[in-house]
Amino acid sequence: MVENDRWGTLLAHLILIIGVAIVVFPVYVALIASTHAPGTFLQGVMPLLPGSHAIENYSTVIFEGRSNAGAPPIGLMLWNSFVMAMMIAVGKIAISLLSAFAIVYFRFRFRIFFFWIIFITLMLPVEVRIVPTYQVVANLGMLNSYWGLSIPLIASATATFLFRQFFMTVPEEMLEAARVDGAGPLKFFKDILLPLSVTNIAAMFVIMFIYGWNQYLWPLLVTNDEAYYTVVMGIQRMVTGADSEPLWHLVMATVVLAALPPILVILFMQRLFVKGLTETEK
């Protein structure tokens, strides 16, 4: 029995190692490619050892960009992506917390109906309603702005549903105790529900930040000013926007830098993220 458990453990670890290798290898290839000269890739061979042009390549994408492909320096694009992702993540969490709070703790007619109306919007992502959404944003004069990049993506039925399910697990005695102490709805929300929701908020923040960071189609439509290009748009332009062959060493350097902010967010909030997804008892 012990021998079987040992072999089972070894097999499980072997599968995990293979899975990690499959996931990490493309990242390793991008990192290695970003350290080589452009002529390396014209030979048709992908090197697997670091090159000697890392500082040169990263300096180019950070301070110069690639003007002939319409890609400004990556610093500006990283900032635009960060602002957009933060606005989307914070906006989604704020709106979802308030809507879930109203649905769970306020008794009004058709509240379940309104909840299901919100939930049904899961079937209407921005790609489905992109034409009327673009028209509204254009009519409001929000093209080429952070508001135009973020506001149409802020509402979230997923976050509303998850916060609603969490609030339903909070003991009713807490609400009754707050009423006895003279706490109103907003004080109960601020002093009791929000502290209890920290791990769930962290989990949703990580998910929504990455969602906002990876947006491509919507920024591509509402932005034609280089001052508002996001890093995902910059990568696409570096690959397809140039008259010559893509400079893959610069593309890979941009990809590596673009992956750093989401990775840092996950690393710094890993414990809260896992706890928020697995915690059920209050």
Short mmCIF file of C-alpha atoms in Angstrom, two decimals:
data_model
loop_
_atom_site.label_atom_id
_atom_site.label_comp_id
_atom_site.label_asym_id
_atom_site.label_seq_id
_atom_site.Cartn_x
_atom_site.Cartn_y
_atom_site.Cartn_z
CA MET A 1 0.00 0.00 0.00
CA VAL A 2 2.84 2.36 0.90
CA GLU A 3 4.66 1.41 -2.30
CA ASN A 4 1.55 2.17 -4.36
CA ASP A 5 1.22 5.58 -2.67
CA ARG A 6 4.88 6.31 -3.41
CA TRP A 7 4.49 5.50 -7.10
CA GLY A 8 1.27 7.50 -7.22
CA THR A 9 3.04 10.50 -5.68
CA LEU A 10 5.92 10.20 -8.14
CA LEU A 11 3.50 9.99 -11.07
CA ALA A 12 1.58 13.02 -9.83
CA HIS A 13 4.77 15.05 -9.49
CA LEU A 14 5.95 13.93 -12.92
CA ILE A 15 2.70 15.09 -14.49
CA LEU A 16 2.97 18.43 -12.67
CA ILE A 17 6.57 18.90 -13.81
CA ILE A 18 5.63 18.16 -17.42
CA GLY A 19 2.71 20.58 -17.19
CA VAL A 20 4.91 23.34 -15.75
CA ALA A 21 7.51 22.73 -18.46
CA ILE A 22 4.86 23.05 -21.20
CA VAL A 23 3.62 26.33 -19.72
CA VAL A 24 7.04 27.83 -18.97
CA PHE A 25 8.83 26.88 -22.20
CA PRO A 26 7.15 29.52 -24.44
CA VAL A 27 7.97 32.16 -21.82
CA TYR A 28 11.58 30.97 -21.78
CA VAL A 29 11.74 31.13 -25.58
CA ALA A 30 10.40 34.71 -25.56
CA LEU A 31 12.93 35.71 -22.92
CA ILE A 32 15.82 34.14 -24.84
CA ALA A 33 14.66 35.63 -28.16
CA SER A 34 14.63 39.11 -26.61
CA THR A 35 18.39 38.90 -25.96
CA HIS A 36 19.54 38.19 -29.53
CA ALA A 37 20.34 40.34 -32.54
CA PRO A 38 17.78 40.60 -35.39
CA GLY A 39 19.95 38.63 -37.80
CA THR A 40 19.74 35.56 -35.57
CA PHE A 41 16.16 34.81 -36.60
CA LEU A 42 16.82 35.15 -40.33
CA GLN A 43 18.80 31.91 -40.15
CA GLY A 44 15.62 29.96 -39.41
CA VAL A 45 16.98 28.56 -36.12
CA MET A 46 15.59 29.47 -32.71
CA PRO A 47 18.42 29.74 -30.16
CA LEU A 48 17.84 28.29 -26.70
CA LEU A 49 20.72 30.10 -24.95
CA PRO A 50 20.81 33.82 -24.00
CA GLY A 51 22.37 36.29 -26.40
CA SER A 52 24.42 39.41 -25.79
CA HIS A 53 21.97 42.11 -26.98
CA ALA A 54 19.54 42.17 -24.05
CA ILE A 55 20.39 45.69 -22.85
CA GLU A 56 20.30 47.08 -26.38
CA ASN A 57 16.96 45.46 -27.22
CA TYR A 58 15.21 46.44 -24.02
CA SER A 59 16.57 50.00 -24.23
CA THR A 60 15.17 50.27 -27.74
CA VAL A 61 11.62 49.19 -26.85
CA ILE A 62 11.55 51.22 -23.61
CA PHE A 63 12.94 54.54 -24.87
CA GLU A 64 12.47 54.51 -28.65
CA GLY A 65 9.72 52.10 -29.67
CA ARG A 66 9.34 51.31 -33.36
CA SER A 67 8.01 54.35 -35.16
CA ASN A 68 7.77 52.76 -38.62
CA ALA A 69 5.30 50.23 -37.17
CA GLY A 70 3.29 52.84 -35.30
CA ALA A 71 4.41 51.55 -31.90
CA PRO A 72 5.48 54.27 -29.42
CA PRO A 73 7.94 53.56 -26.58
CA ILE A 74 6.62 50.78 -24.39
CA GLY A 75 6.68 52.87 -21.23
CA LEU A 76 3.70 54.92 -22.41
CA MET A 77 1.82 51.83 -23.59
CA LEU A 78 2.44 50.05 -20.27
CA TRP A 79 1.08 53.08 -18.43
CA ASN A 80 -2.03 53.19 -20.64
CA SER A 81 -2.65 49.47 -20.09
CA PHE A 82 -2.14 49.89 -16.34
CA VAL A 83 -4.59 52.80 -16.10
CA MET A 84 -7.16 50.94 -18.19
CA ALA A 85 -6.79 47.71 -16.20
CA MET A 86 -7.01 49.55 -12.85
CA MET A 87 -10.10 51.50 -13.89
CA ILE A 88 -11.80 48.34 -15.11
CA ALA A 89 -10.88 46.27 -12.04
CA VAL A 90 -11.80 48.95 -9.47
CA GLY A 91 -14.95 49.93 -11.35
CA LYS A 92 -16.17 46.35 -11.73
CA ILE A 93 -15.58 45.59 -8.04
CA ALA A 94 -17.25 48.80 -6.81
CA ILE A 95 -20.36 48.42 -8.97
CA SER A 96 -20.65 44.68 -8.30
CA LEU A 97 -20.32 45.10 -4.53
CA LEU A 98 -23.09 47.70 -4.43
CA SER A 99 -25.41 45.81 -6.77
CA ALA A 100 -24.92 42.52 -4.88
CA PHE A 101 -25.49 44.34 -1.56
CA ALA A 102 -28.75 45.82 -2.84
CA ILE A 103 -29.99 42.48 -4.21
CA VAL A 104 -29.24 40.52 -1.03
CA TYR A 105 -30.09 42.98 1.77
CA PHE A 106 -32.84 45.20 0.36
CA ARG A 107 -36.35 43.88 -0.07
CA PHE A 108 -37.95 45.44 -3.13
CA ARG A 109 -40.21 44.18 -5.87
CA PHE A 110 -38.66 42.25 -8.73
CA ARG A 111 -35.20 42.15 -7.11
CA ILE A 112 -34.70 38.53 -8.23
CA PHE A 113 -35.89 39.50 -11.69
CA PHE A 114 -33.34 42.32 -11.85
CA PHE A 115 -30.64 39.95 -10.66
CA TRP A 116 -31.37 37.54 -13.49
CA ILE A 117 -31.43 40.44 -15.97
CA ILE A 118 -27.91 41.29 -14.78
CA PHE A 119 -26.90 37.64 -14.98
CA ILE A 120 -28.21 37.28 -18.53
CA THR A 121 -25.80 40.02 -19.66
CA LEU A 122 -23.10 37.33 -19.46
CA MET A 123 -24.38 36.31 -22.88
CA LEU A 124 -23.75 39.84 -24.20
CA PRO A 125 -20.00 40.51 -24.00
CA VAL A 126 -18.62 43.67 -25.54
CA GLU A 127 -17.77 41.80 -28.76
CA VAL A 128 -21.48 41.09 -29.33
CA ARG A 129 -22.66 44.66 -28.71
CA ILE A 130 -19.56 46.37 -30.06
CA VAL A 131 -21.25 48.45 -32.78
CA PRO A 132 -23.89 50.19 -30.61
CA THR A 133 -21.38 50.53 -27.78
CA TYR A 134 -18.91 52.24 -30.10
CA GLN A 135 -21.64 54.57 -31.35
CA VAL A 136 -22.56 55.59 -27.79
CA VAL A 137 -18.91 56.18 -26.85
CA ALA A 138 -18.35 58.24 -30.02
CA ASN A 139 -21.49 60.33 -29.42
CA LEU A 140 -20.30 61.07 -25.88
CA GLY A 141 -16.93 62.23 -27.18
CA MET A 142 -14.97 59.57 -25.31
CA LEU A 143 -12.87 58.27 -28.19
CA ASN A 144 -9.13 58.45 -27.51
CA SER A 145 -9.57 58.74 -23.75
CA TYR A 146 -9.14 56.56 -20.69
CA TRP A 147 -12.88 56.83 -20.03
CA GLY A 148 -13.69 55.47 -23.47
CA LEU A 149 -11.24 52.61 -22.98
CA SER A 150 -12.63 51.61 -19.59
CA ILE A 151 -16.25 52.55 -18.94
CA PRO A 152 -17.88 50.18 -21.51
CA LEU A 153 -16.03 47.26 -19.88
CA ILE A 154 -16.76 48.09 -16.24
CA ALA A 155 -20.11 46.37 -15.63
CA SER A 156 -19.67 42.75 -14.54
CA ALA A 157 -22.40 40.17 -14.07
CA THR A 158 -19.79 37.62 -12.97
CA ALA A 159 -18.54 39.74 -10.06
CA THR A 160 -22.11 40.62 -9.07
CA PHE A 161 -23.03 36.95 -8.96
CA LEU A 162 -19.95 35.97 -6.91
CA PHE A 163 -20.43 38.77 -4.38
CA ARG A 164 -24.12 37.93 -4.10
CA GLN A 165 -23.28 34.31 -3.31
CA PHE A 166 -20.75 35.46 -0.72
CA PHE A 167 -23.14 37.89 0.96
CA MET A 168 -25.75 35.12 1.22
CA THR A 169 -23.31 33.12 3.37
CA VAL A 170 -22.89 35.94 5.91
CA PRO A 171 -24.92 35.00 9.04
CA GLU A 172 -28.18 36.86 9.44
CA GLU A 173 -27.23 37.47 13.09
CA MET A 174 -24.62 39.98 11.98
CA LEU A 175 -27.28 42.10 10.29
CA GLU A 176 -29.53 41.88 13.34
CA ALA A 177 -26.67 42.83 15.67
CA ALA A 178 -25.85 45.83 13.48
CA ARG A 179 -29.48 46.95 13.62
CA VAL A 180 -29.48 46.65 17.41
CA ASP A 181 -26.37 48.84 17.54
CA GLY A 182 -28.12 51.43 15.41
CA ALA A 183 -26.05 50.87 12.27
CA GLY A 184 -27.67 51.86 9.01
CA PRO A 185 -27.29 49.97 5.73
CA LEU A 186 -24.18 51.85 4.59
CA LYS A 187 -22.47 51.50 7.96
CA PHE A 188 -23.22 47.76 7.97
CA PHE A 189 -21.82 47.55 4.46
CA LYS A 190 -18.67 49.55 5.28
CA ASP A 191 -17.85 48.17 8.74
CA ILE A 192 -18.95 44.54 8.43
CA LEU A 193 -19.39 43.36 4.85
CA LEU A 194 -16.35 45.03 3.31
CA PRO A 195 -13.85 43.67 5.89
CA LEU A 196 -15.34 40.20 5.45
CA SER A 197 -15.06 40.55 1.67
CA VAL A 198 -11.35 41.42 1.50
CA THR A 199 -10.23 38.03 0.18
CA ASN A 200 -13.07 37.90 -2.36
CA ILE A 201 -12.28 41.44 -3.48
CA ALA A 202 -8.62 40.49 -3.91
CA ALA A 203 -9.53 37.45 -5.98
CA MET A 204 -11.83 39.48 -8.20
CA PHE A 205 -9.23 42.25 -8.52
CA VAL A 206 -6.63 39.83 -9.87
CA ILE A 207 -9.09 38.35 -12.38
CA MET A 208 -10.44 41.70 -13.53
CA PHE A 209 -7.02 43.35 -13.72
CA ILE A 210 -5.76 40.64 -16.05
CA TYR A 211 -9.02 40.87 -18.02
CA GLY A 212 -8.49 44.60 -18.51
CA TRP A 213 -4.77 44.24 -19.24
CA ASN A 214 -5.38 41.71 -22.03
CA GLN A 215 -8.04 43.73 -23.85
CA TYR A 216 -7.29 44.11 -27.55
CA LEU A 217 -10.37 44.50 -29.75
CA TRP A 218 -12.05 47.35 -27.85
CA PRO A 219 -8.91 49.54 -27.51
CA LEU A 220 -8.19 48.90 -31.19
CA LEU A 221 -11.58 50.40 -32.11
CA VAL A 222 -11.76 53.42 -29.81
CA THR A 223 -8.12 54.54 -30.05
CA ASN A 224 -6.24 55.94 -33.04
CA ASP A 225 -4.02 58.28 -31.04
CA GLU A 226 -0.60 56.88 -30.10
CA ALA A 227 -0.90 58.60 -26.72
CA TYR A 228 -3.59 56.04 -25.77
CA TYR A 229 -2.21 52.86 -27.33
CA THR A 230 -2.15 49.88 -24.98
CA VAL A 231 0.71 47.42 -24.88
CA VAL A 232 -1.32 44.66 -26.55
CA MET A 233 -2.03 47.03 -29.46
CA GLY A 234 1.66 47.88 -29.60
CA ILE A 235 2.66 44.23 -29.91
CA GLN A 236 0.16 43.70 -32.71
CA ARG A 237 1.44 46.75 -34.59
CA MET A 238 5.04 45.67 -34.21
CA VAL A 239 4.17 42.32 -35.78
CA THR A 240 1.89 43.46 -38.62
CA GLY A 241 2.38 47.20 -39.03
CA ALA A 242 5.89 47.36 -40.43
CA ASP A 243 6.78 47.40 -44.13
CA SER A 244 9.62 44.92 -43.55
CA GLU A 245 9.81 41.65 -41.66
CA PRO A 246 8.91 41.91 -37.96
CA LEU A 247 11.87 42.53 -35.68
CA TRP A 248 11.19 39.53 -33.50
CA HIS A 249 13.86 40.38 -30.94
CA LEU A 250 12.04 43.65 -30.19
CA VAL A 251 8.63 41.97 -30.30
CA MET A 252 9.76 39.38 -27.76
CA ALA A 253 11.30 42.07 -25.53
CA THR A 254 7.96 43.90 -25.58
CA VAL A 255 6.09 40.66 -24.79
CA VAL A 256 8.34 39.99 -21.80
CA LEU A 257 7.84 43.51 -20.41
CA ALA A 258 4.08 43.33 -21.05
CA ALA A 259 3.84 40.13 -19.01
CA LEU A 260 5.54 41.58 -15.93
CA PRO A 261 2.68 43.68 -14.41
CA PRO A 262 0.08 40.83 -14.38
CA ILE A 263 2.71 38.47 -12.97
CA LEU A 264 3.58 40.94 -10.20
CA VAL A 265 -0.10 41.43 -9.35
CA ILE A 266 -0.57 37.66 -9.05
CA LEU A 267 2.59 37.22 -6.95
CA PHE A 268 1.76 40.02 -4.52
CA MET A 269 -1.87 38.95 -4.11
CA GLN A 270 -1.44 35.19 -4.43
CA ARG A 271 -2.45 34.28 -0.88
CA LEU A 272 -5.52 36.50 -0.87
CA PHE A 273 -6.39 35.31 -4.37
CA VAL A 274 -6.34 31.60 -3.44
CA LYS A 275 -8.09 32.26 -0.13
CA GLY A 276 -10.80 34.28 -1.83
CA LEU A 277 -11.53 31.47 -4.29
CA THR A 278 -11.57 28.68 -1.68
CA GLU A 279 -12.91 30.27 1.49
CA THR A 280 -16.55 29.41 2.18
CA GLU A 281 -17.07 29.67 5.95
CA LYS A 282 -17.48 33.04 7.65
#
